[in-house]
Tab-separated table of C-alpha atoms in Angstrom:
chain	number	residue	atom	x	y	z
A	1	MET	CA	-11.701	18.477	-4.555
A	2	SER	CA	-13.353	18.530	-1.102
A	3	LEU	CA	-10.086	17.942	0.743
A	4	SER	CA	-10.233	21.389	2.187
A	5	SER	CA	-13.781	20.977	3.518
A	6	SER	CA	-12.765	17.761	5.174
A	7	HIS	CA	-9.759	19.480	6.649
A	8	ARG	CA	-11.881	22.073	8.250
A	9	GLN	CA	-13.531	19.352	10.169
A	10	SER	CA	-10.243	17.844	11.260
A	11	ASP	CA	-10.650	18.683	14.945
A	12	SER	CA	-13.779	16.611	15.163
A	13	VAL	CA	-12.656	14.055	12.700
A	14	ASP	CA	-9.387	13.351	14.436
A	15	SER	CA	-11.072	12.814	17.741
A	16	THR	CA	-13.252	10.044	16.519
A	17	LEU	CA	-10.649	7.321	16.397
A	18	THR	CA	-8.583	8.424	19.417
A	19	VAL	CA	-10.163	5.392	21.068
A	20	ASN	CA	-6.954	3.723	20.009
A	21	SER	CA	-6.405	0.073	19.329
A	22	ASP	CA	-5.670	-0.822	22.995
A	23	ASP	CA	-8.883	0.846	24.158
A	24	VAL	CA	-11.105	-0.726	21.556
A	25	VAL	CA	-9.693	-4.240	21.231
A	26	ASN	CA	-8.461	-5.029	24.759
A	27	ASN	CA	-11.244	-3.481	26.681
A	28	THR	CA	-14.565	-2.817	25.050
A	29	PHE	CA	-14.918	-5.393	22.208
A	30	ASP	CA	-12.355	-8.063	22.884
A	31	SER	CA	-14.956	-10.574	24.031
A	32	TRP	CA	-17.326	-10.118	21.161
A	33	ASP	CA	-17.585	-12.754	18.448
A	34	LEU	CA	-15.684	-11.202	15.477
A	35	ALA	CA	-18.255	-12.190	12.881
A	36	ILE	CA	-21.106	-10.623	14.790
A	37	LEU	CA	-19.025	-7.537	15.589
A	38	ILE	CA	-18.297	-7.068	11.815
A	39	LYS	CA	-21.883	-7.780	10.878
A	40	ASP	CA	-23.217	-5.207	13.326
A	41	ALA	CA	-20.573	-2.662	12.185
A	42	LYS	CA	-21.694	-3.112	8.539
A	43	SER	CA	-25.239	-2.597	9.628
A	44	ILE	CA	-24.288	0.647	11.248
A	45	ILE	CA	-22.429	1.693	8.123
A	46	GLY	CA	-25.515	0.902	6.032
A	47	ARG	CA	-27.686	3.177	8.165
A	48	THR	CA	-25.225	6.054	8.135
A	49	ASP	CA	-25.759	9.129	5.973
A	50	PHE	CA	-22.456	9.847	4.256
A	51	SER	CA	-23.295	13.317	2.947
A	52	ASN	CA	-19.754	14.800	2.860
A	53	GLN	CA	-17.687	12.551	0.586
A	54	PRO	CA	-14.316	13.719	-0.946
A	55	SER	CA	-14.454	14.202	-4.713
A	56	SER	CA	-12.364	15.550	-7.568
A	57	GLY	CA	-12.716	15.686	-11.361
A	58	GLY	CA	-16.008	13.811	-11.347
A	59	ALA	CA	-14.785	11.027	-9.130
A	60	THR	CA	-16.056	10.588	-5.582
A	61	ILE	CA	-14.807	8.428	-2.761
A	62	ASP	CA	-17.591	6.239	-1.472
A	63	LEU	CA	-16.917	6.263	2.310
A	64	ARG	CA	-19.519	3.492	2.859
A	65	LEU	CA	-17.681	1.184	0.475
A	66	MET	CA	-14.313	2.228	1.872
A	67	LEU	CA	-15.359	1.123	5.415
A	68	GLU	CA	-16.909	-2.099	4.263
A	69	SER	CA	-13.859	-3.014	2.172
A	70	MET	CA	-11.570	-2.215	5.089
A	71	LEU	CA	-13.602	-4.565	7.250
A	72	ASP	CA	-13.425	-7.311	4.602
A	73	ASN	CA	-9.750	-6.848	3.652
A	74	ALA	CA	-7.971	-5.940	6.843
A	75	PRO	CA	-4.642	-7.898	6.843
A	76	ALA	CA	-5.323	-9.456	10.225
A	77	ASP	CA	-8.366	-10.277	12.295
A	78	GLN	CA	-7.110	-7.889	14.991
A	79	GLY	CA	-7.287	-5.083	12.435
A	80	LYS	CA	-10.911	-6.046	11.634
A	81	ARG	CA	-11.769	-6.039	15.344
A	82	TRP	CA	-10.148	-2.622	15.842
A	83	LEU	CA	-12.014	-1.031	12.905
A	84	ALA	CA	-15.371	-2.658	13.821
A	85	GLY	CA	-14.930	-1.539	17.440
A	86	ALA	CA	-14.148	1.997	16.344
A	87	ILE	CA	-17.294	2.082	14.178
A	88	HIS	CA	-19.385	0.861	17.139
A	89	THR	CA	-17.767	3.398	19.491
A	90	ALA	CA	-18.497	6.213	16.991
A	91	HIS	CA	-22.084	5.079	16.568
A	92	HIS	CA	-22.813	4.758	20.306
A	93	SER	CA	-21.416	8.171	21.064
A	94	LYS	CA	-24.770	9.545	19.850
A	95	GLU	CA	-23.089	12.574	18.333
A	96	GLU	CA	-24.419	13.488	14.919
A	97	GLY	CA	-22.020	12.626	12.020
A	98	ARG	CA	-19.654	10.655	14.276
A	99	VAL	CA	-19.436	7.609	11.956
A	100	GLN	CA	-18.953	9.789	8.855
A	101	ASN	CA	-16.159	11.674	10.778
A	102	ALA	CA	-14.553	8.298	11.605
A	103	ALA	CA	-14.570	7.416	7.854
A	104	LEU	CA	-13.087	10.818	6.954
A	105	ALA	CA	-10.449	10.352	9.559
A	106	LEU	CA	-9.400	7.053	8.101
A	107	TRP	CA	-9.322	8.450	4.620
A	108	GLN	CA	-7.359	11.595	5.646
A	109	ASN	CA	-4.872	9.865	7.988
A	110	LEU	CA	-4.380	6.409	6.455
A	111	ILE	CA	-5.884	5.698	3.018
A	112	MET	CA	-4.895	8.956	1.268
A	113	PRO	CA	-1.391	9.173	2.677
A	114	MET	CA	-0.525	5.557	1.749
A	115	GLN	CA	-1.912	6.067	-1.751
A	116	ALA	CA	0.030	9.329	-2.162
A	117	VAL	CA	3.292	7.760	-0.985
A	118	GLY	CA	2.948	4.988	-3.502
A	119	PHE	CA	2.090	7.449	-6.350
A	120	GLU	CA	4.850	9.835	-5.498
A	121	ASN	CA	7.342	6.959	-5.486
A	122	ILE	CA	6.435	6.501	-9.156
A	123	VAL	CA	6.547	10.188	-10.048
A	124	HIS	CA	9.913	10.786	-8.459
A	125	SER	CA	11.630	7.439	-9.177
A	126	SER	CA	15.227	8.027	-10.208
A	127	SER	CA	16.598	7.161	-13.602
A	128	VAL	CA	18.774	4.130	-14.205
A	129	THR	CA	22.113	4.097	-15.925
A	130	SER	CA	22.815	0.419	-15.840
A	131	SER	CA	20.384	-2.433	-15.947
A	132	LEU	CA	22.514	-4.323	-13.471
A	133	THR	CA	21.841	-1.681	-10.842
A	134	PRO	CA	18.062	-1.326	-11.239
A	135	THR	CA	16.191	1.751	-10.132
A	136	VAL	CA	15.298	1.848	-6.420
A	137	ASP	CA	12.188	3.889	-5.766
A	138	GLN	CA	13.090	7.169	-4.042
A	139	THR	CA	11.103	10.298	-3.259
A	140	HIS	CA	11.254	13.535	-1.388
A	141	VAL	CA	8.199	12.398	0.510
A	142	VAL	CA	9.568	9.134	1.956
A	143	VAL	CA	12.549	9.577	4.156
A	144	GLU	CA	14.757	6.491	3.863
A	145	ASN	CA	18.063	6.950	5.650
A	146	ALA	CA	19.471	3.812	4.209
A	147	ASP	CA	22.686	4.809	2.545
A	148	ARG	CA	23.602	4.265	-1.084
A	149	ALA	CA	25.516	1.086	-0.245
A	150	GLU	CA	22.468	-0.383	1.374
A	151	GLN	CA	20.272	0.564	-1.577
A	152	LYS	CA	22.735	-0.978	-3.997
A	153	GLU	CA	22.841	-4.129	-1.847
A	154	PHE	CA	19.094	-4.241	-1.854
A	155	ALA	CA	18.904	-4.129	-5.611
A	156	ALA	CA	21.650	-6.687	-6.046
A	157	GLN	CA	19.989	-9.251	-3.745
A	158	LEU	CA	16.669	-8.932	-5.677
A	159	MET	CA	18.503	-9.443	-8.928
A	160	ILE	CA	20.103	-12.599	-7.671
A	161	ARG	CA	17.010	-13.929	-6.050
A	162	GLU	CA	14.868	-13.497	-9.199
A	163	ASN	CA	17.647	-14.537	-11.584
A	164	TYR	CA	17.734	-11.081	-13.197
A	165	ARG	CA	14.054	-11.348	-14.235
A	166	CYS	CA	10.906	-9.354	-13.457
A	167	ILE	CA	8.898	-11.673	-11.206
A	168	VAL	CA	5.678	-10.890	-13.153
A	169	THR	CA	6.614	-10.554	-16.822
A	170	ARG	CA	9.857	-12.624	-16.819
A	171	TYR	CA	11.569	-9.983	-18.773
A	172	VAL	CA	15.354	-10.047	-18.230
A	173	THR	CA	17.414	-7.040	-17.383
A	174	PHE	CA	19.831	-5.849	-20.023
A	175	ASP	CA	23.382	-7.292	-19.703
A	176	ALA	CA	22.261	-9.905	-17.235
A	177	PRO	CA	25.160	-12.297	-16.516
A	178	ILE	CA	23.219	-15.320	-17.711
A	179	PRO	CA	25.263	-17.794	-19.788
A	180	PRO	CA	23.750	-18.448	-23.257
A	181	GLU	CA	23.436	-22.119	-22.489
A	182	ASP	CA	21.139	-21.273	-19.605
A	183	VAL	CA	18.722	-19.489	-21.925
A	184	THR	CA	16.132	-22.140	-22.909
A	185	GLU	CA	13.340	-19.803	-24.006
A	186	ASN	CA	12.687	-16.730	-26.078
A	187	VAL	CA	13.914	-13.895	-23.889
A	188	SER	CA	12.692	-10.309	-23.880
A	189	TYR	CA	14.645	-7.567	-22.115
A	190	ALA	CA	13.605	-4.576	-20.109
A	191	ARG	CA	14.797	-2.080	-17.568
A	192	LEU	CA	14.077	-3.420	-14.163
A	193	GLN	CA	13.450	-1.698	-10.899
A	194	ALA	CA	13.924	-2.821	-7.261
A	195	SER	CA	10.577	-1.897	-5.667
A	196	HIS	CA	9.711	-1.609	-2.000
A	197	ILE	CA	6.523	-3.327	-0.902
A	198	ILE	CA	6.041	-1.002	1.980
A	199	PRO	CA	7.846	2.258	1.078
A	200	LEU	CA	7.854	3.755	4.610
A	201	SER	CA	10.495	4.585	7.102
A	202	LEU	CA	10.341	5.964	10.675
A	203	ASN	CA	13.943	7.170	10.997
A	204	SER	CA	13.636	10.779	9.872
A	205	GLU	CA	15.686	13.227	11.794
A	206	LYS	CA	13.455	16.055	10.703
A	207	THR	CA	11.171	17.782	13.174
A	208	PRO	CA	7.588	16.693	12.655
A	209	LEU	CA	5.241	19.390	11.400
A	210	MET	CA	2.245	18.035	13.284
A	211	ASN	CA	1.203	15.262	15.644
A	212	ILE	CA	1.533	11.972	13.692
A	213	GLY	CA	0.099	9.769	16.322
A	214	GLN	CA	-3.177	9.300	14.379
A	215	THR	CA	-1.435	8.180	11.195
A	216	TRP	CA	0.809	5.646	12.791
A	217	ASP	CA	-1.792	4.329	15.276
A	218	MET	CA	-4.220	3.639	12.356
A	219	LEU	CA	-1.555	2.012	10.265
A	220	LYS	CA	-0.483	-0.254	13.101
A	221	SER	CA	-3.982	-0.971	14.271
A	222	TRP	CA	-5.449	-1.868	10.859
A	223	THR	CA	-2.502	-3.740	9.372
A	224	ARG	CA	-0.803	-5.005	12.600
A	225	ILE	CA	2.533	-4.064	11.101
A	226	ASN	CA	5.310	-3.036	13.498
A	227	PRO	CA	6.855	-0.031	11.784
A	228	GLU	CA	9.969	-0.223	13.941
A	229	ASP	CA	10.791	-3.444	12.074
A	230	TYR	CA	11.359	-1.396	8.923
A	231	THR	CA	13.328	1.623	10.050
A	232	GLY	CA	16.569	2.852	8.595
A	233	GLY	CA	18.382	0.233	6.528
A	234	LYS	CA	15.792	-2.353	7.390
A	235	ILE	CA	13.525	-0.803	4.721
A	236	THR	CA	15.856	-2.295	2.108
A	237	CYS	CA	15.700	-5.864	3.323
A	238	PRO	CA	14.857	-8.396	0.585
A	239	GLU	CA	11.676	-9.357	2.444
A	240	ASN	CA	10.374	-5.898	1.577
A	241	GLY	CA	11.366	-5.937	-2.111
A	242	ILE	CA	10.386	-7.297	-5.502
A	243	LEU	CA	11.961	-6.958	-8.903
A	244	LEU	CA	9.704	-5.493	-11.558
A	245	THR	CA	9.852	-3.775	-14.970
A	246	ALA	CA	9.337	-0.038	-14.873
A	247	HIS	CA	5.730	-0.531	-16.137
A	248	GLU	CA	4.840	-3.138	-13.500
A	249	HIS	CA	6.661	-1.011	-10.839
A	250	GLU	CA	4.248	1.792	-11.694
A	251	GLY	CA	1.214	-0.433	-11.472
A	252	PHE	CA	2.437	-1.837	-8.140
A	253	GLY	CA	3.156	1.571	-6.744
A	254	LYS	CA	-0.313	2.805	-7.705
A	255	PHE	CA	-1.900	-0.220	-6.068
A	256	LYS	CA	-3.105	-1.427	-9.482
A	257	LEU	CA	-1.118	-4.597	-9.333
A	258	TRP	CA	-0.910	-6.839	-6.270
A	259	PHE	CA	-0.190	-10.373	-5.168
A	260	GLU	CA	-2.574	-12.916	-3.627
A	261	PRO	CA	-1.359	-16.165	-1.991
A	262	VAL	CA	-2.186	-19.392	-3.889
A	263	LEU	CA	-3.912	-21.936	-1.600
A	264	SER	CA	-2.723	-25.540	-1.545
A	265	ALA	CA	-6.313	-26.817	-1.896
A	266	GLY	CA	-9.745	-25.226	-1.393
A	267	PRO	CA	-10.823	-22.233	0.673
A	268	GLY	CA	-9.319	-22.269	4.134
A	269	SER	CA	-6.425	-24.397	3.179
A	270	ALA	CA	-2.769	-23.380	3.778
A	271	PRO	CA	-1.103	-21.200	1.107
A	272	LEU	CA	1.667	-22.692	-1.078
A	273	ALA	CA	5.071	-21.422	0.015
A	274	ASN	CA	6.079	-18.221	-1.768
A	275	THR	CA	3.475	-18.690	-4.460
A	276	TYR	CA	1.117	-15.960	-5.501
A	277	SER	CA	-1.385	-15.030	-8.218
A	278	VAL	CA	-0.932	-11.653	-9.817
A	279	HIS	CA	-3.970	-9.455	-9.844
A	280	VAL	CA	-4.389	-6.212	-11.853
A	281	TRP	CA	-6.962	-3.465	-12.001
A	282	LYS	CA	-6.910	-1.033	-14.973
A	283	HIS	CA	-3.283	-2.102	-15.652
A	284	LEU	CA	-2.125	-3.956	-18.784
A	285	LEU	CA	0.909	-6.147	-18.158
A	286	SER	CA	3.744	-5.272	-20.493
A	287	ASN	CA	4.136	-8.925	-21.428
A	288	ARG	CA	0.723	-9.290	-23.131
A	289	PRO	CA	1.038	-13.016	-24.143
A	290	LEU	CA	1.090	-13.932	-20.420
A	291	VAL	CA	-2.551	-12.957	-20.002
A	292	ARG	CA	-3.959	-14.451	-23.268
A	293	GLY	CA	-4.982	-17.625	-21.438
A	294	GLY	CA	-7.280	-15.698	-19.116
A	295	GLY	CA	-7.214	-15.405	-15.376
A	296	PRO	CA	-4.382	-14.269	-13.083
A	297	ILE	CA	-0.945	-15.608	-13.674
A	298	GLN	CA	0.982	-17.370	-10.968
A	299	VAL	CA	4.516	-16.569	-9.757
A	300	ARG	CA	6.872	-18.195	-7.221
A	301	PHE	CA	9.578	-16.337	-5.403
A	302	SER	CA	12.819	-18.229	-4.873
A	303	ASP	CA	13.998	-18.949	-1.375
A	304	THR	CA	17.161	-20.848	-2.200
A	305	GLU	CA	19.471	-18.231	-3.775
A	306	MET	CA	22.560	-17.254	-1.863
A	307	HIS	CA	24.506	-13.954	-1.612
A	308	MET	CA	27.788	-13.596	0.250
A	309	GLY	CA	27.213	-16.931	2.005
A	310	ARG	CA	23.706	-16.167	3.138
A	311	ARG	CA	20.327	-17.104	1.867
A	312	ILE	CA	18.223	-14.401	0.308
A	313	PRO	CA	14.702	-14.500	1.816
A	314	PRO	CA	11.610	-14.180	-0.312
A	315	PRO	CA	9.145	-11.287	0.182
A	316	ALA	CA	7.396	-11.388	3.563
A	317	PRO	CA	3.809	-12.726	3.123
A	318	GLU	CA	2.526	-10.222	5.685
A	319	LEU	CA	3.888	-7.258	3.640
A	320	LEU	CA	2.381	-8.463	0.399
A	321	LYS	CA	-0.961	-8.951	2.209
A	322	ILE	CA	-0.896	-5.377	3.517
A	323	HIS	CA	-0.202	-4.076	-0.026
A	324	ALA	CA	-3.030	-6.227	-1.425
A	325	ALA	CA	-5.399	-4.953	1.265
A	326	PHE	CA	-4.726	-1.295	0.364
A	327	SER	CA	-5.134	-2.143	-3.298
A	328	LYS	CA	-8.512	-3.621	-2.806
A	329	VAL	CA	-9.755	-0.868	-0.572
A	330	LEU	CA	-8.587	1.899	-2.932
A	331	HIS	CA	-10.431	0.351	-5.930
A	332	ALA	CA	-13.552	-0.577	-3.976
A	333	CYS	CA	-14.270	3.050	-2.829
A	334	GLY	CA	-13.039	4.934	-5.978
A	335	ALA	CA	-10.003	6.533	-4.320
A	336	SER	CA	-7.680	5.561	-7.175
A	337	GLU	CA	-9.746	7.415	-9.754
A	338	MET	CA	-10.159	10.421	-7.473
A	339	TYR	CA	-6.502	10.828	-6.658
A	340	GLU	CA	-5.442	10.546	-10.275
A	341	ASN	CA	-8.074	13.008	-11.355
A	342	TRP	CA	-6.842	15.404	-8.745
A	343	ARG	CA	-3.268	15.100	-9.996
A	344	ASP	CA	-4.441	15.629	-13.537
A	345	ASP	CA	-6.513	18.623	-12.504
A	346	LEU	CA	-3.540	20.294	-10.839
A	347	ARG	CA	-1.654	20.253	-14.117
A	348	LYS	CA	-4.313	22.013	-16.152
A	349	PRO	CA	-3.475	25.523	-17.369
A	350	GLY	CA	-4.885	28.296	-15.267
A	351	ARG	CA	-5.791	25.868	-12.403
A	352	VAL	CA	-6.147	27.709	-9.086
A	353	ILE	CA	-4.499	25.412	-6.603
A	354	ASP	CA	-6.288	24.800	-3.351
A	355	ASP	CA	-3.464	25.660	-0.980
A	356	GLY	CA	-5.422	24.332	1.948
A	357	SER	CA	-5.814	20.945	0.317
A	358	LEU	CA	-2.180	20.740	-0.740
A	359	SER	CA	-0.897	21.868	2.612
A	360	TYR	CA	-2.987	19.267	4.412
A	361	LEU	CA	-1.811	16.504	2.021
A	362	GLY	CA	1.789	17.585	2.570
A	363	LEU	CA	1.440	17.352	6.331
A	364	ARG	CA	-0.066	13.886	6.145
A	365	LEU	CA	2.688	12.705	3.796
A	366	HIS	CA	5.290	14.163	6.097
A	367	ALA	CA	3.654	12.317	9.005
A	368	LEU	CA	4.493	9.031	7.267
A	369	THR	CA	8.184	9.811	7.151
A	370	VAL	CA	8.834	10.343	10.823
């Protein structure tokens, strides 16, 4: 995998996007028509020679497709403007390889860390002893200082909100307190997990191993998320959670399952409240009969259930949109295949591990926890 070769360029790569969001959006490109700005940025991308593209196990990340998909799928117009402006800035610097370095910086500091955090949440997810206390995704990579009581409360609220069912498959958790008279359909049971939509926290008390400004600036600039809204116990708010089977939790964490808002009418119309279509990529739903009709299934999150006298809110649309954006970018550029090939390659007997690559990945993952 060419992670290490990209890392050797990190000094030049990291400097490319230090024209941070305030510089690019508010000063240089704020007055540009967004459609024209994006069109010109794509023209620049099309003329760029991407000769140094990360690869592993026969899979290669297409940096050109990554940039184009990020322009198309940024969760907010401000994120599109920031990225298009950064591409223009890199191009007009007249330094050779500047646009390619910008793409590598985005992959190293944003795309790869987010992908790895989601993947590691699956690998290190804790076991469950009772279906009434579903597994909450945990990992040594993501520092979540929410205590056990907060985690338990998080899971309990998701159980109540979704009536003890996986929102996608409708499988019911074992021992769900549902009276027999309320069961009006054939019911299947499964172990359920309380999954975080955005599995990040900024409340680590550990000393950072490196400057994390690039990672968080890119995340905030492209997604327009305010990370401070999800620090500490806030990471376990119901707005940042969905209830899934273990299989669907894996697909969601690997960005192979995501949610798209269902529109009330045609393109450009307002979305239906809390209603989404479920999209998958190389992921078979555990409830196979659901997909026999063809096309994505639709789900609706409840917004009327109560817990301890308070309404349990549904998932935040902006968080589901961010997750969907990463999903589409990862699949468009081939990052999903490359990362999984890399993980598989590391487990092969006699594999000589590239310490430089692993060290760099570890640093970027740590950056997301501070």
